[in-house]
Amino acid sequence: MRFSLFNLVRQGLRGHADWPEQWRKAEPARSYDVVIVGGGGHGLATAYYLARRHGIRRVAVLDKGPIGLGNTGRNTTICRSNYLRPESIALYDHALRLWETLSAELDFNVMFSPRGVLMLAHTRHEVEVLERHVHADRLAGVDNVWLSPREAKAVCPPLELRSLRFPVLGAALQRRGGTARHDAVAWGYARAASALGVDICEGCEVGGIRVEAGRLVGLETSKGPIATETAALVAAGHSSVLAAMAGLALPITSHPLQALVSEPLKPCFPCVAMSGTIHAYVSQSDKGELVIGAGTDRYPSYGQKGSPPVIEDALEAVCELFPIFRRVRMLRQWAGIVDVTPDRSPVIGESPIRGLWLNCGWGTGGFKATPGSGHLFAWSIAHGRPHPIVAPFGLERFAAGRPIDEAAAAAVEH
Amino acid sequence: MLLIPCPFCGPREEVEMVCGGEAGAPRPTDPRALDDAAWTAWLYGRVNRKGPQNEVWWHRAGCGRWFLLARDTRDDRVLGSWPIGAAPPAGLGLGEGGG
Ligand SMILES: Cc1cc2nc3c(=O)[nH]c(=O)nc-3n(C[C@H](O)[C@H](O)[C@H](O)COP(=O)(O)OP(=O)(O)OC[C@H]3O[C@@H](n4cnc5c(N)ncnc54)[C@H](O)[C@@H]3O)c2cc1C
Ligand SMILES: [Zn+2]
């Protein structure tokens, strides 16, 4: 059923009792043309674009749990494309342009809100790094402007410019950046993909990958074997665990990334503010909660647990920069397991095993890329070769000595 | 806050420490003898184990020494620690994670 004014009124008059389920609960079939392992935003988007743009509809998305409860449902939803390297700017801006029309494309409100992303500089060094980003982005035709402290305060009135610990020396502002509703992204893609015939199989864990003579032949799952010549691992923090089933060691380390939300407040925070060196970033959700991102734990882990020292660091910085929040109470905190690569750029492309594709390594910052990643990855799978925008992101870049270093753009846990 | 047992100083808070990552991948003695694939595998390949793994840690804000730590990455439970070069406590060798 489409979401339209007519249907809204009609369902409203019936007490909203007859809305149908948004996607079919499918059981896996014996074989598929393409199997996507991982029902986060990236996996679901890939399945949607395979079916929608490339007519490949014998597709399954398998998730060990319910869809969207990995990093997709745990992230702080910042969307932006103000990266440093031309390859990354092209990739993330492709995604940002898809965000702008995504609700209409999916007939599902993903609540994309381009309210502006403000990145603060507190040291000379940060000023230089962020100014360099501004210039790189503008050369690539992507919006990003440098603001004086007073201009930054005009964009973000709660900002304290003269904190002793973290004085604001300037800021970069990407006006087209903002936030989106994370769950809606997973649900919207699932609903649209399911309507096109994609099987979304929840509670179906992949436990083995069958390879014969260097080619993928199938997957072992908790719901039985599935034959397929093409599969994509889109499992974020669990990418290494899955790749190991095919004998691959990825350049990835899994770390918990911490986040928390406050009690709801009246609207008081008009943009997204990020602060790189102190690993803190803030926005206000439509429900009024402050959504606060902190840093990663300093050791690798799969334990999705809160980490007091990391949370404390972030909150100290938030209290310094936004003194009006000092007495706000925090409601919930959590962690997600992010897949960090040495150059902080994702790995996208076919693995050394024919038919086994990888889309991982998005680390602390892949939510913003969800539509672009799915769109370009589906193109690549359908054509059997990487789309030109994702071609530089293949696993080969490490052996070739061509890393795409975004440590400065992404050391900011975003 | 994890309590990390430094084999020299005893249990200390994690913020005194730096985790140097998974143990058990010694630098190849003659890198020039390796082809690109073998060098890349050593430089970038990670086991990233979900389960018990051996790691190198540095007690930066304490004795300043490096040591080996066995930890379960599923729940961060610490299984033991020992000085580099010493024999691991019984049951903590974990094959390749040794040290
Ligand atoms: C606290 C936090 C804050 C973040 N903030 C931002 C931000 O502000 N902006 C931004 O751009 N990014 C942010 N990120 C990063 C972003 O969330 C991720 O990069 C992105 O959501 C990854 O999406 P995904 O679809 O690849 O992975 P996920 O959503 O994690 O999906 C992977 C799925 O794979 C499934 N899976 C794993 N193993 C198996 C198996 N064996 N069989 C079947 N299924 C399996 C999991 O159940 C999971 O549902 C943040 C992350 C965290 C944790
Ligand atoms: Zn010590």
mmCIF file of C-alpha atoms in Angstrom, chain A residues 1-248:
data_model
loop_
_atom_site.group_PDB
_atom_site.id
_atom_site.type_symbol
_atom_site.label_atom_id
_atom_site.label_comp_id
_atom_site.label_asym_id
_atom_site.label_seq_id
_atom_site.Cartn_x
_atom_site.Cartn_y
_atom_site.Cartn_z
ATOM 1 C CA MET A 1 0.000 0.000 0.000
ATOM 2 C CA ARG A 2 1.429 3.385 -1.003
ATOM 3 C CA PHE A 3 1.721 6.183 1.486
ATOM 4 C CA SER A 4 -0.567 8.884 0.131
ATOM 5 C CA LEU A 5 -2.888 11.454 1.606
ATOM 6 C CA PHE A 6 -5.838 9.347 0.506
ATOM 7 C CA ASN A 7 -4.527 6.207 2.207
ATOM 8 C CA LEU A 8 -3.552 8.127 5.332
ATOM 9 C CA VAL A 9 -7.055 9.541 5.709
ATOM 10 C CA ARG A 10 -8.674 6.207 4.939
ATOM 11 C CA GLN A 11 -6.521 4.299 7.438
ATOM 12 C CA GLY A 12 -7.007 7.080 9.972
ATOM 13 C CA LEU A 13 -10.766 6.698 9.774
ATOM 14 C CA ARG A 14 -10.359 2.976 10.432
ATOM 15 C CA GLY A 15 -8.225 3.573 13.503
ATOM 16 C CA HIS A 16 -4.984 2.600 11.690
ATOM 17 C CA ALA A 17 -5.873 -1.050 12.151
ATOM 18 C CA ASP A 18 -5.389 -2.172 8.539
ATOM 19 C CA TRP A 19 -1.908 -1.045 7.564
ATOM 20 C CA PRO A 20 -0.317 -4.087 5.926
ATOM 21 C CA GLU A 21 3.117 -5.343 6.967
ATOM 22 C CA GLN A 22 5.812 -3.275 5.299
ATOM 23 C CA TRP A 23 7.863 -6.155 3.963
ATOM 24 C CA ARG A 24 7.272 -9.873 3.524
ATOM 25 C CA LYS A 25 8.831 -12.151 6.127
ATOM 26 C CA ALA A 26 10.505 -14.541 3.706
ATOM 27 C CA GLU A 27 12.074 -17.934 4.302
ATOM 28 C CA PRO A 28 15.179 -18.536 2.184
ATOM 29 C CA ALA A 29 14.769 -20.471 -1.079
ATOM 30 C CA ARG A 30 17.266 -23.145 -2.204
ATOM 31 C CA SER A 31 19.046 -20.852 -4.647
ATOM 32 C CA TYR A 32 19.308 -17.212 -5.711
ATOM 33 C CA ASP A 33 21.015 -15.123 -8.373
ATOM 34 C CA VAL A 34 22.453 -12.860 -5.678
ATOM 35 C CA VAL A 35 22.562 -13.286 -1.903
ATOM 36 C CA ILE A 36 23.324 -10.284 0.291
ATOM 37 C CA VAL A 37 24.689 -11.180 3.722
ATOM 38 C CA GLY A 38 23.760 -8.445 6.179
ATOM 39 C CA GLY A 39 20.450 -6.638 6.440
ATOM 40 C CA GLY A 40 21.721 -3.232 7.414
ATOM 41 C CA GLY A 41 21.163 -0.158 5.297
ATOM 42 C CA HIS A 42 23.944 -1.004 2.869
ATOM 43 C CA GLY A 43 22.782 -4.566 2.232
ATOM 44 C CA LEU A 44 19.126 -3.612 1.872
ATOM 45 C CA ALA A 45 19.944 -0.687 -0.414
ATOM 46 C CA THR A 46 22.083 -2.960 -2.583
ATOM 47 C CA ALA A 47 19.212 -5.431 -2.926
ATOM 48 C CA TYR A 48 16.777 -2.631 -3.748
ATOM 49 C CA TYR A 49 18.928 -1.154 -6.517
ATOM 50 C CA LEU A 50 19.693 -4.629 -7.941
ATOM 51 C CA ALA A 51 15.963 -5.204 -8.329
ATOM 52 C CA ARG A 52 14.954 -1.660 -9.245
ATOM 53 C CA ARG A 53 17.730 -0.542 -11.563
ATOM 54 C CA HIS A 54 19.118 -3.784 -12.906
ATOM 55 C CA GLY A 55 16.123 -6.101 -13.024
ATOM 56 C CA ILE A 56 17.855 -8.710 -10.845
ATOM 57 C CA ARG A 57 15.050 -9.893 -8.595
ATOM 58 C CA ARG A 58 16.021 -13.406 -7.482
ATOM 59 C CA VAL A 59 17.804 -11.758 -4.590
ATOM 60 C CA ALA A 60 17.839 -12.543 -0.881
ATOM 61 C CA VAL A 61 19.012 -10.414 2.021
ATOM 62 C CA LEU A 62 19.994 -12.583 4.990
ATOM 63 C CA ASP A 63 20.386 -11.220 8.482
ATOM 64 C CA LYS A 64 21.202 -13.201 11.599
ATOM 65 C CA GLY A 65 18.790 -11.031 13.568
ATOM 66 C CA PRO A 66 16.062 -8.580 12.632
ATOM 67 C CA ILE A 67 17.138 -6.134 9.919
ATOM 68 C CA GLY A 68 18.547 -2.750 10.804
ATOM 69 C CA LEU A 69 19.710 -3.553 14.327
ATOM 70 C CA GLY A 70 23.421 -3.443 13.510
ATOM 71 C CA ASN A 71 25.185 -0.131 13.065
ATOM 72 C CA THR A 72 22.362 1.130 10.896
ATOM 73 C CA GLY A 73 20.112 1.282 13.954
ATOM 74 C CA ARG A 74 22.861 2.445 16.312
ATOM 75 C CA ASN A 75 24.460 5.350 14.523
ATOM 76 C CA THR A 76 24.183 9.081 15.059
ATOM 77 C CA THR A 77 22.907 9.628 11.488
ATOM 78 C CA ILE A 78 25.221 12.372 10.298
ATOM 79 C CA CYS A 79 25.231 12.753 6.510
ATOM 80 C CA ARG A 80 27.854 14.861 4.738
ATOM 81 C CA SER A 81 30.326 14.688 1.867
ATOM 82 C CA ASN A 82 33.066 17.104 2.966
ATOM 83 C CA TYR A 83 35.919 14.589 2.702
ATOM 84 C CA LEU A 84 39.494 15.274 1.592
ATOM 85 C CA ARG A 85 40.457 12.975 -1.288
ATOM 86 C CA PRO A 86 38.793 13.310 -4.700
ATOM 87 C CA GLU A 87 37.829 9.620 -4.645
ATOM 88 C CA SER A 88 36.011 9.972 -1.327
ATOM 89 C CA ILE A 89 34.382 13.273 -2.200
ATOM 90 C CA ALA A 90 32.931 11.665 -5.347
ATOM 91 C CA LEU A 91 31.698 8.644 -3.402
ATOM 92 C CA TYR A 92 30.094 10.476 -0.492
ATOM 93 C CA ASP A 93 28.645 13.252 -2.619
ATOM 94 C CA HIS A 94 27.013 10.692 -4.887
ATOM 95 C CA ALA A 95 25.302 9.416 -1.746
ATOM 96 C CA LEU A 96 24.369 12.886 -0.529
ATOM 97 C CA ARG A 97 22.647 13.628 -3.835
ATOM 98 C CA LEU A 98 20.633 10.408 -3.533
ATOM 99 C CA TRP A 99 19.605 11.337 0.029
ATOM 100 C CA GLU A 100 18.008 14.504 -1.296
ATOM 101 C CA THR A 101 15.331 12.570 -3.200
ATOM 102 C CA LEU A 102 15.318 9.282 -1.294
ATOM 103 C CA SER A 103 11.984 9.674 0.505
ATOM 104 C CA ALA A 104 10.236 10.220 -2.827
ATOM 105 C CA GLU A 105 12.087 7.341 -4.485
ATOM 106 C CA LEU A 106 11.161 4.883 -1.718
ATOM 107 C CA ASP A 107 7.718 6.309 -0.912
ATOM 108 C CA PHE A 108 8.909 6.211 2.683
ATOM 109 C CA ASN A 109 9.866 9.214 4.772
ATOM 110 C CA VAL A 110 13.529 8.830 5.708
ATOM 111 C CA MET A 111 13.361 12.288 7.312
ATOM 112 C CA PHE A 112 16.469 13.543 5.560
ATOM 113 C CA SER A 113 17.166 16.892 7.148
ATOM 114 C CA PRO A 114 19.959 18.944 5.508
ATOM 115 C CA ARG A 115 20.379 21.268 8.467
ATOM 116 C CA GLY A 116 24.104 21.893 7.945
ATOM 117 C CA VAL A 117 27.144 20.146 9.421
ATOM 118 C CA LEU A 118 29.544 22.378 11.322
ATOM 119 C CA MET A 119 33.044 21.023 12.000
ATOM 120 C CA LEU A 120 34.897 22.957 14.679
ATOM 121 C CA ALA A 121 38.610 23.737 14.829
ATOM 122 C CA HIS A 122 40.226 24.230 18.231
ATOM 123 C CA THR A 123 43.918 24.358 17.330
ATOM 124 C CA ARG A 124 46.065 25.929 14.582
ATOM 125 C CA HIS A 125 46.602 22.466 13.223
ATOM 126 C CA GLU A 126 42.892 21.789 12.970
ATOM 127 C CA VAL A 127 42.325 25.129 11.292
ATOM 128 C CA GLU A 128 44.798 24.157 8.603
ATOM 129 C CA VAL A 129 43.375 20.667 8.168
ATOM 130 C CA LEU A 130 39.788 21.879 7.903
ATOM 131 C CA GLU A 131 40.702 24.759 5.581
ATOM 132 C CA ARG A 132 42.402 22.208 3.368
ATOM 133 C CA HIS A 133 39.176 20.172 3.333
ATOM 134 C CA VAL A 134 37.184 23.264 2.385
ATOM 135 C CA HIS A 135 39.479 23.961 -0.559
ATOM 136 C CA ALA A 136 39.557 20.322 -1.691
ATOM 137 C CA ASP A 137 35.766 20.127 -1.587
ATOM 138 C CA ARG A 138 35.266 23.383 -3.458
ATOM 139 C CA LEU A 139 37.731 22.315 -6.146
ATOM 140 C CA ALA A 140 35.616 19.189 -6.553
ATOM 141 C CA GLY A 141 32.465 21.290 -6.830
ATOM 142 C CA VAL A 142 31.129 20.257 -3.414
ATOM 143 C CA ASP A 143 29.869 22.888 -0.966
ATOM 144 C CA ASN A 144 31.917 23.601 2.131
ATOM 145 C CA VAL A 145 32.722 27.036 3.545
ATOM 146 C CA TRP A 146 35.139 28.339 6.156
ATOM 147 C CA LEU A 147 33.574 30.371 8.956
ATOM 148 C CA SER A 148 35.060 32.705 11.521
ATOM 149 C CA PRO A 149 34.186 31.927 15.155
ATOM 150 C CA ARG A 150 31.460 34.590 15.106
ATOM 151 C CA GLU A 151 29.961 33.222 11.919
ATOM 152 C CA ALA A 152 30.015 29.746 13.490
ATOM 153 C CA LYS A 153 28.146 31.067 16.501
ATOM 154 C CA ALA A 154 25.525 32.604 14.222
ATOM 155 C CA VAL A 155 24.937 29.146 12.703
ATOM 156 C CA CYS A 156 24.980 27.399 16.097
ATOM 157 C CA PRO A 157 23.923 29.804 18.883
ATOM 158 C CA PRO A 158 24.520 27.405 21.834
ATOM 159 C CA LEU A 159 28.209 27.239 20.908
ATOM 160 C CA GLU A 160 30.644 28.719 23.477
ATOM 161 C CA LEU A 161 33.538 30.264 21.554
ATOM 162 C CA ARG A 162 35.897 31.046 24.414
ATOM 163 C CA SER A 163 36.054 27.819 26.369
ATOM 164 C CA LEU A 164 39.486 27.567 27.978
ATOM 165 C CA ARG A 165 40.007 23.955 27.024
ATOM 166 C CA PHE A 166 38.517 24.038 23.547
ATOM 167 C CA PRO A 167 38.478 27.586 22.146
ATOM 168 C CA VAL A 168 36.801 27.779 18.740
ATOM 169 C CA LEU A 169 39.224 29.200 16.165
ATOM 170 C CA GLY A 170 36.948 28.662 13.186
ATOM 171 C CA ALA A 171 34.717 26.069 11.588
ATOM 172 C CA ALA A 172 33.905 24.433 8.276
ATOM 173 C CA LEU A 173 30.243 24.327 7.312
ATOM 174 C CA GLN A 174 28.663 22.032 4.764
ATOM 175 C CA ARG A 175 25.145 23.370 4.380
ATOM 176 C CA ARG A 176 23.850 20.376 2.383
ATOM 177 C CA GLY A 177 24.888 18.000 5.167
ATOM 178 C CA GLY A 178 22.535 16.952 7.947
ATOM 179 C CA THR A 179 20.815 13.905 9.391
ATOM 180 C CA ALA A 180 18.286 11.224 8.420
ATOM 181 C CA ARG A 181 16.145 8.776 10.366
ATOM 182 C CA HIS A 182 18.292 5.634 10.585
ATOM 183 C CA ASP A 183 15.537 3.036 11.147
ATOM 184 C CA ALA A 184 13.456 4.501 8.353
ATOM 185 C CA VAL A 185 16.339 3.978 5.959
ATOM 186 C CA ALA A 186 16.457 0.248 6.709
ATOM 187 C CA TRP A 187 12.664 -0.096 6.692
ATOM 188 C CA GLY A 188 12.190 1.999 3.561
ATOM 189 C CA TYR A 189 14.717 0.023 1.529
ATOM 190 C CA ALA A 190 13.372 -3.276 2.897
ATOM 191 C CA ARG A 191 9.831 -2.355 1.996
ATOM 192 C CA ALA A 192 10.718 -1.162 -1.495
ATOM 193 C CA ALA A 193 12.973 -4.168 -2.185
ATOM 194 C CA SER A 194 10.405 -6.622 -0.887
ATOM 195 C CA ALA A 195 7.764 -5.091 -3.159
ATOM 196 C CA LEU A 196 10.072 -5.826 -6.102
ATOM 197 C CA GLY A 197 10.357 -9.497 -5.105
ATOM 198 C CA VAL A 198 13.488 -9.501 -2.962
ATOM 199 C CA ASP A 199 13.358 -12.044 -0.104
ATOM 200 C CA ILE A 200 14.248 -10.500 3.233
ATOM 201 C CA CYS A 201 15.143 -13.373 5.534
ATOM 202 C CA GLU A 202 15.537 -12.373 9.155
ATOM 203 C CA GLY A 203 16.966 -14.715 11.762
ATOM 204 C CA CYS A 204 19.079 -16.437 9.096
ATOM 205 C CA GLU A 205 22.740 -16.526 10.086
ATOM 206 C CA VAL A 206 25.459 -17.344 7.587
ATOM 207 C CA GLY A 207 27.884 -19.848 9.092
ATOM 208 C CA GLY A 208 29.853 -21.034 6.071
ATOM 209 C CA ILE A 209 30.899 -20.006 2.579
ATOM 210 C CA ARG A 210 31.369 -22.725 -0.028
ATOM 211 C CA VAL A 211 34.109 -22.131 -2.574
ATOM 212 C CA GLU A 212 35.150 -24.508 -5.358
ATOM 213 C CA ALA A 213 38.182 -23.856 -7.552
ATOM 214 C CA GLY A 214 38.323 -20.218 -6.502
ATOM 215 C CA ARG A 215 34.616 -19.562 -7.235
ATOM 216 C CA LEU A 216 31.741 -19.070 -4.900
ATOM 217 C CA VAL A 217 29.163 -21.858 -5.081
ATOM 218 C CA GLY A 218 26.973 -21.329 -2.050
ATOM 219 C CA LEU A 219 26.407 -20.395 1.556
ATOM 220 C CA GLU A 220 25.664 -22.422 4.679
ATOM 221 C CA THR A 221 23.030 -20.781 6.837
ATOM 222 C CA SER A 222 21.139 -21.522 10.029
ATOM 223 C CA LYS A 223 18.157 -22.160 7.752
ATOM 224 C CA GLY A 224 19.973 -24.571 5.454
ATOM 225 C CA PRO A 225 22.304 -24.317 2.463
ATOM 226 C CA ILE A 226 21.714 -21.795 -0.317
ATOM 227 C CA ALA A 227 23.224 -22.236 -3.774
ATOM 228 C CA THR A 228 24.437 -19.039 -5.416
ATOM 229 C CA GLU A 229 27.266 -17.915 -7.667
ATOM 230 C CA THR A 230 27.119 -14.353 -6.422
ATOM 231 C CA ALA A 231 27.060 -13.217 -2.820
ATOM 232 C CA ALA A 232 27.963 -9.969 -1.125
ATOM 233 C CA LEU A 233 29.251 -9.648 2.432
ATOM 234 C CA VAL A 234 27.817 -6.431 3.871
ATOM 235 C CA ALA A 235 28.225 -7.167 7.544
ATOM 236 C CA ALA A 236 30.086 -4.141 8.980
ATOM 237 C CA GLY A 237 31.715 -5.163 12.301
ATOM 238 C CA HIS A 238 31.377 -8.856 11.477
ATOM 239 C CA SER A 239 33.045 -8.669 8.071
ATOM 240 C CA SER A 240 36.240 -10.349 9.254
ATOM 241 C CA VAL A 241 34.298 -13.225 10.805
ATOM 242 C CA LEU A 242 32.473 -13.853 7.513
ATOM 243 C CA ALA A 243 35.535 -13.359 5.316
ATOM 244 C CA ALA A 244 37.415 -15.911 7.427
ATOM 245 C CA MET A 245 34.792 -18.481 6.399
ATOM 246 C CA ALA A 246 36.125 -18.052 2.870
ATOM 247 C CA GLY A 247 39.746 -18.059 4.025
ATOM 248 C CA LEU A 248 40.221 -14.313 3.560
#
